[in-house]
Short mmCIF file of C-alpha atoms in Angstrom, two decimals:
data_model
loop_
_atom_site.label_atom_id
_atom_site.label_comp_id
_atom_site.label_asym_id
_atom_site.label_seq_id
_atom_site.Cartn_x
_atom_site.Cartn_y
_atom_site.Cartn_z
CA MET S 1 19.66 68.23 54.65
CA ASN S 2 18.74 70.08 51.43
CA PHE S 3 16.18 67.75 49.87
CA GLY S 4 15.71 70.06 46.90
CA VAL S 5 19.32 69.61 45.91
CA LEU S 6 19.04 65.83 46.35
CA LYS S 7 15.98 65.70 44.12
CA LYS S 8 17.73 67.73 41.48
CA LYS S 9 20.63 65.30 41.51
CA LYS S 10 18.38 62.22 41.32
CA LEU S 11 16.21 63.46 38.45
CA PRO S 12 18.89 63.10 35.75
CA ILE S 13 19.66 59.60 37.01
CA ILE S 14 16.02 58.58 36.99
CA ALA S 15 15.58 60.09 33.54
CA ALA S 16 18.61 58.15 32.30
CA ILE S 17 17.25 54.91 33.71
CA ALA S 18 13.84 55.54 32.10
CA ALA S 19 15.46 56.37 28.78
CA GLY S 20 17.54 53.21 28.98
CA ALA S 21 14.48 51.08 29.74
CA ALA S 22 12.59 52.63 26.85
CA ALA S 23 15.51 51.99 24.53
CA ALA S 24 15.72 48.41 25.72
CA LEU S 25 11.99 47.97 25.15
CA VAL S 26 12.21 49.42 21.66
CA GLY S 27 15.25 47.24 20.96
CA CYS S 28 13.41 44.17 22.21
CA GLN S 29 10.40 45.03 20.06
CA ALA S 30 12.64 45.58 17.06
CA SER S 31 14.34 42.27 17.72
CA ASP S 32 10.97 40.52 17.96
CA SER S 33 9.83 42.17 14.75
CA ALA S 34 13.02 41.13 13.01
CA SER S 35 12.54 37.56 14.22
CA GLU S 36 8.96 37.58 13.02
CA GLY S 37 10.05 39.01 9.70
CA ALA S 38 12.74 36.36 9.33
CA ALA S 39 10.25 33.65 10.17
CA SER S 40 7.71 34.94 7.67
CA ASP S 41 10.34 35.34 4.93
CA ALA S 42 11.79 31.86 5.47
CA PRO S 43 10.05 28.96 3.70
CA GLU S 44 7.85 26.86 5.94
CA SER S 45 9.60 23.65 6.94
CA SER S 46 7.59 20.80 5.46
CA GLN S 47 8.07 17.13 4.85
CA ALA S 48 8.89 16.11 1.28
CA ASP S 49 5.78 15.35 -0.76
CA THR S 50 4.53 11.85 -0.07
CA LEU S 51 2.43 9.97 -2.59
CA ASN S 52 0.19 7.51 -0.77
CA VAL S 53 -0.22 4.26 -2.70
CA LEU S 54 -2.91 1.88 -1.43
CA ALA S 55 -1.95 -1.36 -3.14
CA ALA S 56 -3.15 -4.96 -2.99
CA SER S 57 -1.06 -7.26 -0.82
CA SER S 58 0.01 -9.30 -3.85
CA THR S 59 1.70 -6.24 -5.38
CA ARG S 60 3.94 -5.55 -2.39
CA VAL S 61 6.83 -7.25 -4.24
CA LEU S 62 6.81 -4.29 -6.66
CA ASN S 63 7.27 -1.52 -4.09
CA ASP S 64 11.02 -0.99 -4.42
CA ASP S 65 10.97 -1.24 -8.22
CA LEU S 66 8.10 1.23 -8.46
CA GLN S 67 9.88 3.77 -6.25
CA LYS S 68 13.00 3.46 -8.42
CA ALA S 69 11.00 3.81 -11.64
CA ALA S 70 9.26 6.88 -10.23
CA ASP S 71 12.61 8.42 -9.25
CA ASP S 72 14.08 7.69 -12.68
CA ALA S 73 11.05 9.28 -14.34
CA GLY S 74 11.46 12.45 -12.27
CA VAL S 75 8.37 12.03 -10.12
CA ASP S 76 9.11 14.43 -7.28
CA ALA S 77 7.51 12.45 -4.47
CA LYS S 78 8.34 9.65 -2.10
CA LEU S 79 5.98 6.74 -2.47
CA SER S 80 4.41 5.54 0.77
CA PHE S 81 2.82 2.10 0.42
CA VAL S 82 -0.08 0.60 2.31
CA ASN S 83 -0.30 -3.05 1.23
CA ALA S 84 -3.41 -4.91 2.35
CA GLY S 85 -6.38 -6.86 1.04
CA SER S 86 -8.12 -5.02 -1.80
CA TYR S 87 -11.48 -4.91 -0.01
CA THR S 88 -9.82 -3.36 3.06
CA LEU S 89 -8.09 -0.70 0.93
CA VAL S 90 -11.33 0.25 -0.86
CA GLN S 91 -13.04 0.58 2.51
CA GLN S 92 -10.21 2.67 3.95
CA LEU S 93 -10.28 5.05 1.00
CA SER S 94 -14.05 5.36 1.29
CA ASP S 95 -13.66 6.12 5.00
CA GLY S 96 -11.34 9.05 4.23
CA ALA S 97 -7.89 7.50 4.60
CA PRO S 98 -5.25 9.48 2.67
CA GLY S 99 -4.67 7.90 -0.71
CA ASP S 100 -3.47 9.14 -4.09
CA LEU S 101 -3.33 5.89 -6.05
CA LEU S 102 -5.38 2.71 -5.57
CA ILE S 103 -4.25 -0.66 -6.92
CA THR S 104 -6.59 -3.64 -6.45
CA ALA S 105 -6.15 -7.32 -7.22
CA ASN S 106 -9.31 -7.68 -9.27
CA GLN S 107 -11.81 -5.67 -11.27
CA LYS S 108 -14.65 -6.36 -8.84
CA THR S 109 -13.11 -4.44 -5.93
CA MET S 110 -12.07 -1.59 -8.23
CA ASP S 111 -15.64 -1.42 -9.54
CA ASP S 112 -16.74 -1.09 -5.92
CA ALA S 113 -14.37 1.87 -5.46
CA VAL S 114 -15.79 3.50 -8.62
CA GLU S 115 -19.35 3.04 -7.35
CA ARG S 116 -18.37 4.64 -4.04
CA GLY S 117 -17.09 7.66 -5.96
CA THR S 118 -13.53 7.48 -4.61
CA VAL S 119 -11.72 6.77 -7.91
CA SER S 120 -12.33 7.18 -11.64
CA ASP S 121 -11.01 5.86 -14.96
CA PRO S 122 -9.39 2.60 -13.72
CA ARG S 123 -6.93 0.74 -15.93
CA VAL S 124 -6.06 -2.95 -16.06
CA LEU S 125 -2.29 -3.08 -15.54
CA ALA S 126 -1.39 -6.77 -15.34
CA THR S 127 -2.71 -10.23 -14.50
CA ASN S 128 -1.81 -12.89 -11.95
CA GLU S 129 -2.59 -16.57 -11.34
CA MET S 130 -3.22 -18.77 -8.29
CA VAL S 131 -1.00 -21.68 -7.22
CA MET S 132 -0.85 -23.97 -4.18
CA VAL S 133 2.12 -23.74 -1.85
CA VAL S 134 3.29 -26.19 0.81
CA PRO S 135 6.09 -25.78 3.38
CA LYS S 136 9.61 -26.67 2.36
CA GLY S 137 9.96 -30.46 2.46
CA ASN S 138 6.17 -30.88 2.05
CA PRO S 139 5.67 -32.69 5.41
CA ALA S 140 2.02 -33.51 4.63
CA GLY S 141 2.98 -35.16 1.34
CA ILE S 142 0.53 -33.13 -0.77
CA LYS S 143 1.03 -33.63 -4.51
CA SER S 144 -2.13 -32.04 -5.96
CA VAL S 145 -5.40 -30.42 -4.93
CA ARG S 146 -6.91 -33.93 -4.83
CA ASP S 147 -4.81 -34.61 -1.72
CA ILE S 148 -6.62 -31.92 0.28
CA THR S 149 -8.93 -33.60 2.78
CA ASP S 150 -10.70 -32.67 5.99
CA GLU S 151 -7.51 -33.66 7.83
CA THR S 152 -5.40 -31.18 5.85
CA ASN S 153 -4.58 -27.88 7.51
CA PHE S 154 -5.61 -25.86 4.49
CA VAL S 155 -5.47 -22.03 4.31
CA VAL S 156 -6.94 -19.62 1.74
CA CYS S 157 -7.96 -15.97 1.59
CA ASP S 158 -11.29 -14.67 2.81
CA PRO S 159 -13.90 -14.61 -0.03
CA GLN S 160 -14.22 -10.82 0.44
CA VAL S 161 -10.77 -10.30 -1.08
CA PRO S 162 -9.82 -11.27 -4.64
CA CYS S 163 -7.57 -14.21 -3.78
CA GLY S 164 -10.39 -15.71 -1.70
CA ASP S 165 -12.99 -15.11 -4.38
CA ILE S 166 -10.82 -16.94 -6.91
CA SER S 167 -10.07 -19.73 -4.42
CA GLU S 168 -13.79 -20.41 -4.04
CA ASP S 169 -14.15 -20.76 -7.82
CA LEU S 170 -11.14 -23.06 -8.00
CA MET S 171 -12.44 -25.24 -5.19
CA LYS S 172 -15.66 -25.75 -7.15
CA ASP S 173 -13.85 -26.44 -10.42
CA ASN S 174 -11.55 -28.97 -8.73
CA ASN S 175 -14.24 -30.57 -6.55
CA VAL S 176 -12.42 -29.69 -3.33
CA THR S 177 -14.99 -30.29 -0.60
CA ALA S 178 -12.74 -29.91 2.45
CA ARG S 179 -13.35 -26.60 4.16
CA PRO S 180 -10.33 -24.37 4.84
CA ASP S 181 -9.03 -24.24 8.40
CA SER S 182 -8.47 -20.51 8.04
CA GLN S 183 -9.52 -17.71 5.71
CA GLU S 184 -7.08 -14.80 5.84
CA HIS S 185 -7.70 -11.14 5.00
CA GLN S 186 -4.72 -10.89 2.66
CA VAL S 187 -2.63 -13.26 0.59
CA ALA S 188 0.54 -12.37 2.51
CA ASP S 189 -0.96 -13.95 5.63
CA VAL S 190 -1.74 -17.19 3.77
CA LEU S 191 1.84 -17.33 2.54
CA SER S 192 3.19 -16.62 6.02
CA ARG S 193 1.20 -19.47 7.61
CA VAL S 194 2.49 -21.93 5.03
CA SER S 195 6.11 -20.76 4.94
CA THR S 196 6.35 -21.00 8.75
CA GLY S 197 4.85 -24.51 8.77
CA GLU S 198 1.63 -23.51 10.54
CA ALA S 199 -0.40 -24.84 7.60
CA ASP S 200 -0.01 -27.89 5.36
CA ALA S 201 -1.05 -26.03 2.22
CA GLY S 202 -2.32 -22.68 1.04
CA TRP S 203 -3.50 -21.03 -2.15
CA VAL S 204 -1.66 -17.86 -3.13
CA TYR S 205 -0.74 -15.96 -6.26
CA SER S 206 2.16 -17.26 -8.32
CA THR S 207 3.95 -13.97 -7.62
CA ASP S 208 3.77 -14.56 -3.85
CA ALA S 209 5.13 -18.08 -4.29
CA ALA S 210 8.02 -16.71 -6.33
CA ALA S 211 8.78 -14.06 -3.70
CA ALA S 212 8.92 -16.73 -0.96
CA GLY S 213 11.81 -18.49 -2.69
CA ASP S 214 12.81 -21.84 -1.19
CA LYS S 215 10.64 -21.37 1.91
CA VAL S 216 7.80 -23.07 0.05
CA GLU S 217 7.22 -25.59 -2.73
CA VAL S 218 4.80 -24.79 -5.53
CA ILE S 219 2.06 -27.07 -6.90
CA LYS S 220 -0.07 -26.14 -9.88
CA ILE S 221 -3.83 -25.79 -9.44
CA ASP S 222 -5.89 -27.13 -12.32
CA HIS S 223 -8.11 -24.53 -14.03
CA SER S 224 -6.12 -21.64 -12.51
CA ALA S 225 -5.47 -20.16 -15.97
CA GLU S 226 -9.24 -19.81 -16.35
CA HIS S 227 -9.41 -17.67 -13.24
CA ARG S 228 -6.56 -15.23 -13.70
CA ASN S 229 -7.13 -12.00 -11.86
CA ASP S 230 -6.61 -8.46 -13.09
CA ILE S 231 -4.39 -5.96 -11.30
CA VAL S 232 -6.25 -2.66 -11.67
CA GLY S 233 -5.09 0.87 -10.88
CA ALA S 234 -6.84 4.24 -10.55
CA VAL S 235 -6.11 7.71 -9.21
CA ALA S 236 -8.17 8.74 -6.19
CA LYS S 237 -10.61 11.60 -6.83
CA ASP S 238 -9.42 13.36 -3.66
CA ALA S 239 -5.73 12.71 -4.34
CA ALA S 240 -3.47 15.33 -2.75
CA HIS S 241 -0.91 14.77 -5.52
CA LYS S 242 -3.09 14.02 -8.53
CA ASP S 243 -0.55 14.86 -11.24
CA ALA S 244 2.17 12.74 -9.62
CA ALA S 245 -0.31 9.88 -9.12
CA GLU S 246 -1.25 10.03 -12.82
CA ARG S 247 2.42 9.82 -13.77
CA VAL S 248 2.97 6.78 -11.56
CA LEU S 249 -0.13 5.11 -13.01
CA ASP S 250 1.20 5.81 -16.51
CA LEU S 251 4.48 4.17 -15.51
CA LEU S 252 2.70 1.04 -14.33
CA ASP S 253 0.58 0.95 -17.48
CA LYS S 254 3.17 1.74 -20.16
CA ASP S 255 6.75 1.47 -18.89
CA PHE S 256 6.76 -1.30 -16.30
CA ASP S 257 6.52 -4.49 -18.38
CA VAL S 258 9.98 -5.77 -17.40
CA GLN S 259 9.32 -5.29 -13.70
CA TRP S 260 5.87 -6.91 -13.90
CA ARG S 261 7.37 -9.98 -15.54
CA ASP S 262 10.36 -10.08 -13.18
CA HIS S 263 7.92 -10.65 -10.32
CA GLY S 264 5.74 -13.21 -12.10
CA PHE S 265 2.92 -10.98 -13.33
CA GLU S 266 1.85 -10.73 -16.95
CA PRO S 267 1.62 -7.08 -18.04
CA ASN S 268 -1.54 -6.00 -19.79
CA GLU S 269 -1.03 -5.70 -23.52
CA GLY S 270 -4.31 -3.92 -24.16
#
């Protein structure tokens, strides 16, 4: 067999295969480069801007109205609400939780946030007032704060949060000596225990009582007008969306009177 002839015949084939492989490699590289170029030219997929609002539990009734007002005003951000006790929110913000706007249920907790260096330039937005609620039908027959005894399953907020701080003052002013069976971390939990019949009575904000509708009955607390609490707002110093947060705070301060009143608050006229 003439191996020289065979080699001569195979060389063009081998060369063709090598050329094809090289072309395929170049094509693959070109394709990869094109893909990389397309990826770099295309905008990065990202979630729509979210404005984190850390707001006192008592203001949760405003969430939907505030989102609508922000949309109507052209604020290009979705509001994400964390509603909890004011003390808890101040602590979370201090611990580094994401937050653009802080709303507390009294000046004292907002002052704490200012001292911690997490917010600046707070504004009083509205006021609120405490009332007593009992379950629908009032099974314990409570007519006033004078009916609260050691046998009453009585629920208030923890003194660390504004509604609990005010409750302590009102207990002194009304000579209520019975100790509460439970002290909750937020006013929503007090309302829940009463509306479900777990408690005979509880002290909540008038706005919470209004939001509960016919699930509870409302009884006035003497001296409550003397202990109205301020709803205070401030933009976080480390806000990721500072401009949008300022616009929402302006809305709450200047263009939200109707909504405040619709939910039982009294807007600040100052």
